[in-house]
Amino acid sequence: MLDKTYDAASVEPRIYNDWEKAGAFKAGVGAAPGSDPYCIVIPPPNVTGSLHMGHALNNTLQDILVRFERMRGRDVLWQAGTDHAGIATQMVVERQLADKGEKRRDLGREAFLERVWDWKAESGGTIIGQLKRLGASCDWSRERFTMDEGLSEAVLDVFVQLYKEGLIYKDKRLVNWDPVFQTAISDLEVETREVDGSMWEFAYPLVDGPVDGITEMVIATTRPETMLGDGAVAVHPSDERYKNLIGKMVRLPIAERHIPIIADEYPDPEFGTGAVKITGAHDFNDFEVARRNNIPLIPLMDTEARMVSTPDNSVPKHYHGLDRYDARELILKEIQELGFYRGKEDKIIAQPFGDRSNVVIEPMLTDQWYVNAAELAKPAIASVREGRTNFVPKNWEKTYFDWMENIQPWCISRQLWWGHRIPAWYGPDGTVFVEKTEDEARSAAQEHYGKDVDLDRDEDVLDTWFSSALWPFSTLGWPAETPELKRYYQTDVLITGFDIIFFWVARMMMMGLHFMKEEPFHTVYIHALVRDEKGAKMSKSKGNVIDPLDLIDDYSADALRFTLAAMAAQGRDIRLAKDRVEGYRNFGTKLWNAARFTQINGCERRKDFDPDATKLPLNRWVLTELSKAQADITRELESYRFNEAAGAAYRFIWNIFCDWYLELAKPVFNADDETEKRETQETAAFVLEQILVLLHPFMPFITEELWERLDADRRAHNGFLMHGSWQTLDFADDEAAQDLNWLVELVTAVRSVRAEMNVPAGARTNLVLVGASAKDEDRLQRYQPFLARLARVDDANIAETAPQASAQVILGTLTVCLPLEGVIDLDAERNRLLKEREKCDGEIGKLEKKLANENFLQKAPEDVVAEQRTRLEEEQEKRARISVSLDRLT
C-alpha cells in the first residue's frame, strides 16, 4: 500500500540513483528495433557554473523532449558536457592563488594550467550534479568537455583548415578590451549599464580663421580622455551649416595637432551641434568612419587603460602612465584653462562593463585573430531562408537574419592562458606557420627558410565560443568518422536562450555547414526569460533572484519542472512565483492521493485490458477523454508548445480523472454489481497507468515511483517507466462523452453560481432547466442522485420559463436556474456586488491614470511599472466577474 504522503526529498535522489545504476539514460537503451535516432546536444554550461533559473528552464524543456521521444521507442541521445569557460575559470583559479599570496605570472604558464586542471578535477562538476537533481536524463557516460583530448583535436583541425582556406587571418581592429583581465572579450561578456554620466562640450578652433562666420567646431563627448586621439571632426554631408567647412582643418587642443573636417553619413545633424569627433582607435563607430575616410588611428592606452606615448606625440609627457580617468580630470582642467570649454550636461549614459571584472570596457585597437564570418554566414543564412533549419517561435528568424546579414569579422583570440592555445608559430622575421603540431610548424619553417630556425608560439588562446561552435559534431567524435557521428548527426532540435543566437546558434550553423555539409539541427527552439513574479529581470543587485535548488528543496524537482513547462508559452517571458511551484507540488500530491484511492478500492492493472470491451458510459467517457488527452499532449510536444502540453495533462489528470471520474466512480466501487465494479476497477487502473506515461516527461520522479509501487512485476524486473510505451489510444465514444460531459458541465455551472452568489456551503437548492431537450430531460432523471450529492440539489425540474429570484447561467441551449429566494438575501447581495464593482472602478481609474503618465513610465523602475500593470489586469478581471454575477441576479 502506498504511504499516506509522498516524500519527494527521499524519493527523488533514490529514483535518480536507480536510473543511473541501470544505465537507463545511455543512447539507444529502451529503443525499439530499427528505430529512428533522436539527438539533442546540451548547451554546455560553464564548468564554473551553478544551476540558475535559466539552466532549469532550458534543461527541463530538453528533458521533456528526450523522455517523450525515448518513450516513443526512438534511439535517443542527449549529449552532455561542459564548457571550459576561459575567462571565468581563469578568474576562479587566480582568486584562489591570490588568497595564498600567489600570482599567475609568478607561477608561469605550465604550472598555472596544472592548477586549473586540478581545480577542474575537484570542483568543476558542481553543475552536473545539480542538473541531475533536476532530473536531467543525459547520457552521462558520453559526457564531453570542450578541452578534452577529442574536442581539442577538433579545434586544431578546424583552425588549421580555416586558416589554409583564407577564412582565418590576423588583423588590427577594435575589440572590447577588459583592462583587469587584459584580454579581448566577446559582446556576451559585456554588460551595458545605465549610469550617471556627463556630456562635455569642447571647441576646436578653425586653423585658417572664420568661414561663414564660424570660428570653431564644437564637439560633445562623454569620454574627454579620448580627444587626444581624435583624427577628424565629421559632419553630415547634408548639413547646410558646415558645407563650406568640409576639407578645412581645426586645431586639436592639448595634443596641438591639426585635423580635418570631413563629411560622413554617421553624424546626426539633429543631435547636439551636428559635429562629431572621430577617435578611430577607441570607438567602434568612429573606427568604421576612420576606415572609410582614411583617417589615422591613434591608440592612446596600454593594456591596463593607462595613457601611453604615441608616435605623433598626441599624448603630452605629463599624461604618460595616467589611468584613463585621471587623464580625464586633467584634460577637463587644461581645456578650461585654455579657454576651449563650452559646457557640460549631466545625463544618464549607457556604459559597457566587463561582466566579471566589473570595470568599464575600453574599445582598443589590437592585433587579433579573426574568422571571415561574412563568408561562412552565407550558407547559414540560406539554410534558414530555405527552411532547412527553422526557428520556433518564427519571429526569431528576423533577429538571426539582422545579425547574420550585417555580420562583422569574428575576433577569436583571447589574451588568456586557459583555453585552446592558437596553433601558430612565428619565425625570426615574423612569418607565421599555422599547423596542428610544433613539429609540423618546424617542418614548414625549414622549407620556408631553407634551414632550422627558432620558432615562438602565439601566446593567445581561442575564444570559448570557437570550440563550442563545433559542439554538435565534435562531441560525436569528429574529425574521426565514428558510428555516433554517422548515427546522430544531424541532431534534431537545439533549445537555447535568445541571448546566444549570435554567439552560439549562428556559429554552430556556420561550422556545421562548412565541415559537415549539413545543418547541425533542423529546429532551433528559443525559450523565454524567467523573470520574478512582478515581471522584473532577476538580478543579484535587485535581490530578486530565485534559486532553483531552493525550490527543489522546498517543493520537489517535479513541481519546479512542471511549473516551468506550464508557463513556457512561446514568445512570452515567464513570471515565476513560488506559489505557482507550490500549486504544482499540490498537483503531485493530488495524483499520489488518487493513486492511493484506486489502490484502496482494488483497482489493479490487467495486462490484457481492452478499452473497447467496456460497457459502462462512465468508463467509456474517461477512455474517450484519455484518448483526446494523449493526442493533444503528443501534438503539442511535437510542436514545442510545452505549456499547452502541460495544460492538457493537468486538465485531464486533475479535473477529469481525479475530480470527476474517481468521484463518479465511488458509488460503483461500493455497488453490488460485480461486473460494473470490476470493469471500473480495471478501467481506473488502466487510465492511471496511462496518466503516469503522459506525465512522466514533465514529472519523472513521482511517476516512476508510482509506476514501480503500483505493479510488483515492473518493480521486480526493473521495467522503468522512462522506457515505457507512449500510446496514442484510438478510442472514442461520442455518446458517452456527451452524456458525462453534460453532467460535469451542469454540476460545474451550479457550483460556480453558488460560489459567486455567496450561497452558504451547507445550503441546499433546487434546480430548474429552461430550454431542455428530451435528451436533457432523460439525463436529468438518470443523474439526479449525482446532482444531489455533487451539486447539493434537492429537486431538479424542467420548466418553460425561469423562476423569479433565480440566478441563471447559459449552458449551450440550456438556461440553468437556481431559485435563491429564501436561500440568500438577494437585495443585500446585489448591493454588495454593486459596492464591490464601484470600488474596482475607482482602483482601475487610478491605475490607468498612473500608467498613462509618461513621466511615471520613464522614471519608475521596471518592476514597479510591471507590478502596476499586473494590478490593473487583476482589477479588470475582478470587475468582469462581478458584472457577470450582477447580470445573473437581474
Short mmCIF file of C-alpha atoms in Angstrom, two decimals, residues 160-377:
data_model
loop_
_atom_site.label_atom_id
_atom_site.label_comp_id
_atom_site.label_asym_id
_atom_site.label_seq_id
_atom_site.Cartn_x
_atom_site.Cartn_y
_atom_site.Cartn_z
CA VAL A 160 44.25 24.98 -39.40
CA GLN A 161 41.79 24.20 -42.19
CA LEU A 162 40.07 27.60 -41.99
CA TYR A 163 43.45 29.35 -41.92
CA LYS A 164 44.65 27.50 -45.00
CA GLU A 165 41.37 28.31 -46.75
CA GLY A 166 41.95 32.00 -46.01
CA LEU A 167 38.97 32.17 -43.65
CA ILE A 168 41.09 32.79 -40.53
CA TYR A 169 43.54 35.66 -40.55
CA LYS A 170 45.25 38.17 -38.28
CA ASP A 171 44.24 41.86 -38.31
CA LYS A 172 44.39 45.04 -36.29
CA ARG A 173 40.86 46.06 -35.34
CA LEU A 174 38.90 47.40 -32.40
CA VAL A 175 37.86 44.91 -29.73
CA ASN A 176 36.12 45.00 -26.36
CA TRP A 177 39.12 45.22 -24.04
CA ASP A 178 38.95 44.31 -20.37
CA PRO A 179 41.68 46.30 -18.53
CA VAL A 180 41.54 43.98 -15.50
CA PHE A 181 41.94 40.67 -17.32
CA GLN A 182 43.92 42.39 -20.09
CA THR A 183 42.18 40.48 -22.84
CA ALA A 184 39.69 40.96 -25.61
CA ILE A 185 36.23 39.73 -24.62
CA SER A 186 33.08 38.89 -26.57
CA ASP A 187 29.96 41.03 -26.71
CA LEU A 188 28.22 38.47 -24.50
CA GLU A 189 30.75 39.18 -21.74
CA VAL A 190 29.96 42.90 -21.94
CA GLU A 191 27.15 44.15 -19.75
CA THR A 192 25.70 47.51 -20.73
CA ARG A 193 24.52 49.50 -17.73
CA GLU A 194 22.84 52.87 -17.39
CA VAL A 195 24.97 55.06 -15.13
CA ASP A 196 25.24 58.70 -14.14
CA GLY A 197 27.48 60.45 -16.64
CA SER A 198 28.14 63.76 -18.35
CA MET A 199 28.35 65.16 -21.85
CA TRP A 200 31.10 67.77 -22.14
CA GLU A 201 31.42 70.26 -24.99
CA PHE A 202 34.80 71.43 -26.28
CA ALA A 203 35.76 73.88 -29.02
CA TYR A 204 38.25 73.04 -31.77
CA PRO A 205 39.26 76.36 -33.47
CA LEU A 206 39.49 76.61 -37.26
CA VAL A 207 43.14 76.79 -38.32
CA ASP A 208 42.72 79.30 -41.14
CA GLY A 209 40.24 81.60 -39.48
CA PRO A 210 36.47 82.04 -39.78
CA VAL A 211 34.34 80.51 -42.54
CA ASP A 212 30.79 81.83 -42.95
CA GLY A 213 31.24 83.46 -39.54
CA ILE A 214 32.17 80.15 -37.87
CA THR A 215 35.41 80.29 -35.90
CA GLU A 216 35.33 76.92 -34.14
CA MET A 217 33.77 73.47 -34.24
CA VAL A 218 32.07 72.48 -31.01
CA ILE A 219 32.00 68.78 -30.30
CA ALA A 220 30.38 66.82 -27.45
CA THR A 221 31.86 63.79 -25.70
CA THR A 222 31.19 61.55 -22.72
CA ARG A 223 34.85 60.43 -22.76
CA PRO A 224 37.14 63.50 -22.77
CA GLU A 225 40.26 61.33 -22.33
CA THR A 226 39.88 60.08 -25.91
CA MET A 227 40.12 63.53 -27.52
CA LEU A 228 43.90 63.25 -27.67
CA GLY A 229 43.42 60.51 -30.26
CA ASP A 230 40.97 62.39 -32.48
CA GLY A 231 41.76 62.06 -36.16
CA ALA A 232 38.97 64.22 -37.61
CA VAL A 233 35.74 66.09 -36.97
CA ALA A 234 32.84 64.68 -39.02
CA VAL A 235 29.67 66.43 -40.19
CA HIS A 236 26.80 65.08 -42.27
CA PRO A 237 27.10 65.93 -45.98
CA SER A 238 23.55 67.34 -45.96
CA ASP A 239 24.21 69.71 -43.03
CA GLU A 240 23.99 73.17 -44.64
CA ARG A 241 25.71 74.82 -41.65
CA TYR A 242 29.02 73.17 -42.39
CA LYS A 243 29.05 72.53 -46.16
CA ASN A 244 31.75 75.19 -46.69
CA LEU A 245 33.89 73.82 -43.86
CA ILE A 246 34.38 70.34 -45.29
CA GLY A 247 38.07 69.91 -46.04
CA LYS A 248 39.14 72.67 -43.66
CA MET A 249 41.38 71.97 -40.66
CA VAL A 250 40.80 72.52 -36.95
CA ARG A 251 43.34 72.62 -34.17
CA LEU A 252 43.10 69.86 -31.57
CA PRO A 253 43.75 71.47 -28.17
CA ILE A 254 46.34 69.94 -25.80
CA ALA A 255 47.54 67.49 -28.49
CA GLU A 256 48.31 70.52 -30.67
CA ARG A 257 47.60 68.74 -33.93
CA HIS A 258 45.65 69.84 -36.97
CA ILE A 259 42.84 67.51 -38.01
CA PRO A 260 40.41 67.75 -40.97
CA ILE A 261 36.68 68.35 -41.09
CA ILE A 262 35.18 65.50 -43.14
CA ALA A 263 31.76 64.63 -44.49
CA ASP A 264 30.26 61.28 -43.50
CA GLU A 265 26.78 59.79 -43.11
CA TYR A 266 27.44 58.87 -39.47
CA PRO A 267 26.76 62.23 -37.67
CA ASP A 268 23.15 63.12 -36.88
CA PRO A 269 22.56 66.81 -37.83
CA GLU A 270 19.70 66.93 -35.30
CA PHE A 271 21.82 65.80 -32.33
CA GLY A 272 23.90 68.35 -30.42
CA THR A 273 25.95 70.58 -32.69
CA GLY A 274 25.89 68.05 -35.53
CA ALA A 275 29.69 67.81 -35.39
CA VAL A 276 31.29 64.57 -34.13
CA LYS A 277 34.86 63.90 -33.05
CA ILE A 278 36.32 60.80 -34.71
CA THR A 279 38.58 58.73 -32.45
CA GLY A 280 39.08 55.66 -34.60
CA ALA A 281 41.25 53.74 -32.14
CA HIS A 282 38.82 54.00 -29.19
CA ASP A 283 35.24 53.90 -30.54
CA PHE A 284 33.58 51.24 -32.69
CA ASN A 285 31.50 53.65 -34.78
CA ASP A 286 34.45 56.02 -35.17
CA PHE A 287 36.61 53.11 -36.31
CA GLU A 288 34.32 52.48 -39.29
CA VAL A 289 34.21 56.24 -40.12
CA ALA A 290 38.00 56.43 -39.93
CA ARG A 291 38.45 53.43 -42.22
CA ARG A 292 36.02 54.83 -44.78
CA ASN A 293 37.83 58.17 -44.85
CA ASN A 294 41.47 57.10 -44.36
CA ILE A 295 41.68 58.86 -41.01
CA PRO A 296 44.67 57.83 -38.85
CA LEU A 297 44.07 55.52 -35.89
CA ILE A 298 45.91 56.67 -32.76
CA PRO A 299 45.94 54.23 -29.81
CA LEU A 300 46.18 56.16 -26.54
CA MET A 301 46.30 53.47 -23.87
CA ASP A 302 48.13 50.33 -22.79
CA THR A 303 46.52 47.04 -21.79
CA GLU A 304 45.65 48.42 -18.34
CA ALA A 305 43.97 51.51 -19.84
CA ARG A 306 46.81 53.87 -18.87
CA MET A 307 47.87 56.67 -21.18
CA VAL A 308 50.95 55.99 -23.34
CA SER A 309 53.15 57.96 -25.69
CA THR A 310 52.24 57.90 -29.38
CA PRO A 311 54.43 58.24 -32.48
CA ASP A 312 52.98 61.66 -33.28
CA ASN A 313 53.26 62.87 -29.66
CA SER A 314 49.47 63.28 -29.33
CA VAL A 315 49.76 62.45 -25.63
CA PRO A 316 51.91 65.03 -23.78
CA LYS A 317 54.55 63.58 -21.47
CA HIS A 318 52.82 64.65 -18.28
CA TYR A 319 49.92 62.29 -19.20
CA HIS A 320 52.08 59.20 -19.67
CA GLY A 321 51.16 56.42 -17.23
CA LEU A 322 47.96 58.12 -16.01
CA ASP A 323 44.87 55.96 -15.62
CA ARG A 324 42.26 56.94 -18.21
CA TYR A 325 40.02 58.56 -15.59
CA ASP A 326 42.87 60.55 -14.04
CA ALA A 327 43.70 61.68 -17.57
CA ARG A 328 40.06 62.72 -17.99
CA GLU A 329 40.22 65.03 -14.98
CA LEU A 330 43.50 66.59 -16.19
CA ILE A 331 42.08 67.16 -19.69
CA LEU A 332 38.98 68.86 -18.29
CA LYS A 333 41.20 71.11 -16.18
CA GLU A 334 43.51 72.03 -19.08
CA ILE A 335 40.65 72.54 -21.56
CA GLN A 336 39.12 75.08 -19.19
CA GLU A 337 42.44 76.81 -18.62
CA LEU A 338 42.99 77.06 -22.39
CA GLY A 339 39.53 78.56 -22.90
CA PHE A 340 38.08 75.76 -25.03
CA TYR A 341 35.49 74.54 -22.52
CA ARG A 342 31.91 75.15 -23.74
CA GLY A 343 29.74 73.46 -21.14
CA LYS A 344 28.55 70.23 -19.56
CA GLU A 345 25.27 68.36 -19.34
CA ASP A 346 24.77 65.70 -16.66
CA LYS A 347 22.80 62.74 -18.02
CA ILE A 348 22.26 59.01 -17.80
CA ILE A 349 24.56 57.20 -20.24
CA ALA A 350 24.86 53.59 -21.36
CA GLN A 351 28.26 52.25 -20.42
CA PRO A 352 29.84 48.84 -21.18
CA PHE A 353 31.22 46.85 -18.24
CA GLY A 354 33.06 43.54 -18.13
CA ASP A 355 30.54 41.16 -16.64
CA ARG A 356 33.21 39.53 -14.47
CA SER A 357 35.79 42.26 -13.91
CA ASN A 358 33.08 44.87 -13.25
CA VAL A 359 35.17 47.63 -14.87
CA VAL A 360 34.35 49.80 -17.86
CA ILE A 361 35.35 48.14 -21.13
CA GLU A 362 37.69 50.12 -23.38
CA PRO A 363 37.40 49.80 -27.19
CA MET A 364 41.02 49.00 -28.03
CA LEU A 365 42.94 48.71 -31.29
CA THR A 366 44.87 45.45 -31.07
CA ASP A 367 46.28 42.67 -33.23
CA GLN A 368 43.91 39.71 -33.03
CA TRP A 369 42.94 36.58 -34.92
CA TYR A 370 39.67 36.78 -36.89
CA VAL A 371 37.30 34.49 -38.76
CA ASN A 372 35.78 35.69 -42.01
CA ALA A 373 32.28 35.30 -40.61
CA ALA A 374 30.63 37.03 -43.57
CA GLU A 375 31.76 34.24 -45.90
CA LEU A 376 30.79 31.44 -43.52
CA ALA A 377 27.43 33.11 -42.87
#
